[in-house]
Short mmCIF file of C-alpha atoms and ligand atoms in Angstrom, two decimals:
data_model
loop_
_atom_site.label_atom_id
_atom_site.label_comp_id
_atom_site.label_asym_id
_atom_site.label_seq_id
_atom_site.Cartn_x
_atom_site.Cartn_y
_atom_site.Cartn_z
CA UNK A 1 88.76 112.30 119.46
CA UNK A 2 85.72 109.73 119.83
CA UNK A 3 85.80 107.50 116.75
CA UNK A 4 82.99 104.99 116.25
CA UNK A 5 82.23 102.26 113.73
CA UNK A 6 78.74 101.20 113.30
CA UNK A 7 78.38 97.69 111.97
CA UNK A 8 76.00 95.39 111.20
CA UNK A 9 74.11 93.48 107.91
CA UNK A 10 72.51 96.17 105.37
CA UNK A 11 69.38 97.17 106.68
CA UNK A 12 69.89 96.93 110.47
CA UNK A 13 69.41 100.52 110.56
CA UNK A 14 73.24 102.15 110.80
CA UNK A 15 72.18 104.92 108.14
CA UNK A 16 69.31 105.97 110.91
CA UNK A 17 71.63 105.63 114.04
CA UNK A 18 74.72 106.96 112.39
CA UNK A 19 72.27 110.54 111.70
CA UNK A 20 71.06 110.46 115.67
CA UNK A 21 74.98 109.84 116.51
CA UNK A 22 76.23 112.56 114.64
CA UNK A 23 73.97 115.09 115.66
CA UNK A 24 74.46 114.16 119.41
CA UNK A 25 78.00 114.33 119.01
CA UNK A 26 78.67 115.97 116.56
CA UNK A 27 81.18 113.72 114.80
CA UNK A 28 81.86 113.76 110.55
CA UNK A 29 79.96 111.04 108.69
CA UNK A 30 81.66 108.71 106.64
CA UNK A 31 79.46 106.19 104.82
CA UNK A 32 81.53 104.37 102.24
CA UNK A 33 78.24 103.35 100.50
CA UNK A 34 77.15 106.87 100.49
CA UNK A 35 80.61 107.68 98.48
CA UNK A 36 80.59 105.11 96.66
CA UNK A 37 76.87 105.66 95.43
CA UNK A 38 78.15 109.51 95.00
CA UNK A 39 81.05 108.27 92.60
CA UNK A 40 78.58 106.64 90.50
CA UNK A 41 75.70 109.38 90.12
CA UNK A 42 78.76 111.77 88.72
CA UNK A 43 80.71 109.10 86.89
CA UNK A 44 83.26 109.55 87.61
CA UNK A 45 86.66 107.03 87.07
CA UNK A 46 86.04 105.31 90.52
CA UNK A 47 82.21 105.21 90.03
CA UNK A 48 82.70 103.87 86.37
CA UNK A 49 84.94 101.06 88.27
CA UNK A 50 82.57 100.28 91.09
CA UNK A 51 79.47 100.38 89.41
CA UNK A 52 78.83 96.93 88.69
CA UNK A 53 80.19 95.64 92.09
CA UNK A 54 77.47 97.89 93.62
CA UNK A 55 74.56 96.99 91.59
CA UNK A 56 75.50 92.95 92.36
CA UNK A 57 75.99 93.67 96.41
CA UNK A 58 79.42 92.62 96.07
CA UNK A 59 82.26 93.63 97.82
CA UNK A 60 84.54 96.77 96.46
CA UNK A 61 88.18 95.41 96.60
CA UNK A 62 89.83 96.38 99.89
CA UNK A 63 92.73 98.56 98.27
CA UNK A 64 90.21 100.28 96.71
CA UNK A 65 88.13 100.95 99.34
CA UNK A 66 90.80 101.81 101.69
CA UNK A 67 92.36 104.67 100.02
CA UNK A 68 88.92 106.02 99.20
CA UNK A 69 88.52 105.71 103.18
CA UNK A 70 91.94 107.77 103.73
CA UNK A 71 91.11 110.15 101.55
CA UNK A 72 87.99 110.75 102.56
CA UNK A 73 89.13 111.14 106.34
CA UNK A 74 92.11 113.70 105.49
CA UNK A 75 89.56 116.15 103.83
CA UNK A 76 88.04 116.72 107.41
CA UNK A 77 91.27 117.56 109.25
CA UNK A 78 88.95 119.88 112.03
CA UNK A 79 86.77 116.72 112.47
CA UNK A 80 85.89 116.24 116.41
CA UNK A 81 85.67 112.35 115.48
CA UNK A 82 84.23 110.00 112.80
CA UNK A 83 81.37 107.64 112.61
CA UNK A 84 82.47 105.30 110.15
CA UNK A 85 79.47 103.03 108.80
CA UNK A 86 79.36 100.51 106.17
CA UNK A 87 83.46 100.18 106.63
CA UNK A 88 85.30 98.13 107.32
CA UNK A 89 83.68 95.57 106.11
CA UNK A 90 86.81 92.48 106.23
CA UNK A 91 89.60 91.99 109.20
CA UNK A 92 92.41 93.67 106.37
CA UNK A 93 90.04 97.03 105.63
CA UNK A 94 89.69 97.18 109.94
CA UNK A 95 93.55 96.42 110.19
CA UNK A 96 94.15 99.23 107.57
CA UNK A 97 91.93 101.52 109.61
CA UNK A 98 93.89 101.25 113.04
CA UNK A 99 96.90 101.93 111.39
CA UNK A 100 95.73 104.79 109.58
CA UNK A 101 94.40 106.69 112.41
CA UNK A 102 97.49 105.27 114.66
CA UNK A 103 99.71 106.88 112.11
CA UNK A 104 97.49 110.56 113.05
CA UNK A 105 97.82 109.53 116.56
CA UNK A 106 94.42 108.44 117.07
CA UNK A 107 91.91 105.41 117.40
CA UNK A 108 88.59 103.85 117.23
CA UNK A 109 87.15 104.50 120.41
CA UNK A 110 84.14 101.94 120.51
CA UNK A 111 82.34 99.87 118.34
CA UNK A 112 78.40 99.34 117.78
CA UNK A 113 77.45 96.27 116.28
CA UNK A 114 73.58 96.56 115.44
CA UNK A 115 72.08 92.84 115.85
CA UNK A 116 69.21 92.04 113.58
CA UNK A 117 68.22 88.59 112.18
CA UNK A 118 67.76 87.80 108.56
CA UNK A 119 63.78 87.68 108.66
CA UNK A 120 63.50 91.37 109.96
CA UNK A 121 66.33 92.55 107.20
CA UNK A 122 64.17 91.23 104.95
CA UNK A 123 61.38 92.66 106.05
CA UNK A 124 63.54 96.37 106.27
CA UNK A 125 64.99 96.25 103.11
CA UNK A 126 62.16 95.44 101.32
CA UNK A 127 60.23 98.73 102.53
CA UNK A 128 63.58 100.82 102.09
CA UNK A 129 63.42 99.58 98.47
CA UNK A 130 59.79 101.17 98.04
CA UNK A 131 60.62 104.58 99.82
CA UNK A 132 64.34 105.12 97.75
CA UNK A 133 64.26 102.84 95.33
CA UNK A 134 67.76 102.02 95.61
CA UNK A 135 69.59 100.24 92.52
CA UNK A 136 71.35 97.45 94.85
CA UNK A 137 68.28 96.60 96.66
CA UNK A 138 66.37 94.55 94.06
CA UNK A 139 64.98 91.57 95.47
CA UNK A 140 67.67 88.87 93.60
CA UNK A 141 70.69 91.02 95.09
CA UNK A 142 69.33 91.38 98.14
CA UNK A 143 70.68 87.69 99.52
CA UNK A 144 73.71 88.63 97.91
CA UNK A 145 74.10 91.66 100.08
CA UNK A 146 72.97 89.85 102.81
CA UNK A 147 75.29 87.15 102.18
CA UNK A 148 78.25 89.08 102.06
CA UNK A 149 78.08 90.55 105.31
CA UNK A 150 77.36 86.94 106.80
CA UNK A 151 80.25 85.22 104.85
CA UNK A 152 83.11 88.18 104.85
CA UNK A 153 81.73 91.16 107.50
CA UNK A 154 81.07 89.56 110.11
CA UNK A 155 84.80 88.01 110.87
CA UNK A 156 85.23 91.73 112.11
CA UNK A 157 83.25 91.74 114.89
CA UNK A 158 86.21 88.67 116.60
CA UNK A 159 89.06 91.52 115.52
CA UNK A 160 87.29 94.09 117.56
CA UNK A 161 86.31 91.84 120.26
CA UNK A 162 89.91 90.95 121.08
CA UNK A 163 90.30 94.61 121.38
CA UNK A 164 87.80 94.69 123.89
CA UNK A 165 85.90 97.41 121.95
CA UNK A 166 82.66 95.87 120.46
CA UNK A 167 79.33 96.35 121.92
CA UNK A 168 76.89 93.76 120.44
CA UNK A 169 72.99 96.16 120.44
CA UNK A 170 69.79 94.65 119.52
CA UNK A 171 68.67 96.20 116.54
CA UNK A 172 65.30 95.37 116.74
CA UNK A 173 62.55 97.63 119.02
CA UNK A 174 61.54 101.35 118.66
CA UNK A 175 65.10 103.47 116.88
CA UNK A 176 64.69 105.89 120.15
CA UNK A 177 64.94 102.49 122.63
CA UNK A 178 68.20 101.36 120.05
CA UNK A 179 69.70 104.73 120.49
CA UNK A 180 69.49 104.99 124.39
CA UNK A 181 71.46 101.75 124.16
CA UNK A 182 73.95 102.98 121.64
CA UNK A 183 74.78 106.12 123.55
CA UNK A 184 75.56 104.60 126.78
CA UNK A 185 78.18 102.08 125.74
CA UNK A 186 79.11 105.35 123.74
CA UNK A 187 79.26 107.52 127.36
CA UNK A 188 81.01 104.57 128.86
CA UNK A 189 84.81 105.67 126.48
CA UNK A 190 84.23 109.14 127.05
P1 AMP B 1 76.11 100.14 101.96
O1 AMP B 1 75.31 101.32 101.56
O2 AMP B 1 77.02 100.41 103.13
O3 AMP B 1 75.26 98.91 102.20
O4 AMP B 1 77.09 99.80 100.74
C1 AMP B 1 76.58 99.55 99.44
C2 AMP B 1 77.62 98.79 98.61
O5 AMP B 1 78.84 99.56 98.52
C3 AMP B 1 78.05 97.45 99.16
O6 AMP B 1 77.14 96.42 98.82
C4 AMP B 1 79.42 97.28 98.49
O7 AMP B 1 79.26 96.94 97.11
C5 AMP B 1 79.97 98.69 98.52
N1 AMP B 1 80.70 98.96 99.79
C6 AMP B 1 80.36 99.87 100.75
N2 AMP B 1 81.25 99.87 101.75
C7 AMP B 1 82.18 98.94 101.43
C8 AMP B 1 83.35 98.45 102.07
N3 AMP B 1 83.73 98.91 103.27
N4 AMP B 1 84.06 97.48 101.45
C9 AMP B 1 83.70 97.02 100.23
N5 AMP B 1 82.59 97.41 99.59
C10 AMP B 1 81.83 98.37 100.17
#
């Protein structure tokens, strides 16, 4: 099974990537903003709980988050792999995720950490925000978003370098030029 996380701050381009890595190999999406966003539009009782988190750019509490994650993973039991983006986002929802797929006798084969800096996710975001008009990406939350990943996300990328998994891409040039990168430290596990 090749299992990949994408990381990196919102807006560094994991949503494009993540499409170009699933197609090439075929693996099932998980985005937990995606679900999360889903929960919301239909209202249901986890969207009515989340809501507010998501339109501030704040974290989802980890229990949450992680059995949303779980579930989410058993409903594609014929799944070649997973391309998990936008989770985990702490060290406890990355610990939970080992031992979940340890416990179905698999794990995360690589990780992609897409490097941008905080003048081009500005830049990004703010021309996302015109195109789809997303709730979360107002200007004032923006930071927030931004924030979070610099304050609380980013003390992943240590947990997966001790594993000897990350691979630390520049996220900044032409997607195709990105890509290229991304799929040969992907070629290198498999
Ligand atoms: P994203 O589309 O990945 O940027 O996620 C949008 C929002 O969903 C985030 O700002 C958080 O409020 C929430 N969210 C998504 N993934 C996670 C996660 N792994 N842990 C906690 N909150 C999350």
């Amino acid at each position: 099974m090749l299992n990949l996380v994408i990381f990196g701050p919102p807006g560094a381009g994991k949503g494009t990537q993540s499409q170009n890595l699933i197609d090439k190999y075929n693996l099932a999406h998980i985005s937990t903003g995606d679900i999360f966003r889903a929960h919301i539009k239909n209202d249901t009782e986890l969207g009515k709980k989340v809501k507010e988190l998501l339109a501030n750019g704040i974290l989802v509490p980890d229990s949450v988050t992680i059995s949303m994650l779980e579930e989410e993973v058993k409903k594609n039991p014929d799944a070649k792999g997973f391309i998990f983006d936008g989770f985990p986002r702490t060290v406890p929802q990355a610990e939970a995720l080992d031992a979940f797929l340890k416990q179905n006798n698999t794990s995360i084969s690589t990780v992609i950490a897409l490097d941008v800096n905080q003048d081009e996710l500005k830049k990004r975001i703010a021309e996302r925000k015109k195109i789809e008009n997303r709730a979360d990406d107002s200007e004032d939350k923006l930071m927030k978003r931004i924030d979070e990943y610099f304050t609380k996300t980013i003390h992943v990328l240590p947990y997966y370098e001790k594993q000897g998994k990350l691979n630390s891409i520049n996220g900044i040039g032409k997607v195709e030029d990105i890509f290229d990168k991304i799929s040969k430290a992907i070629d290198k596990v498999i």
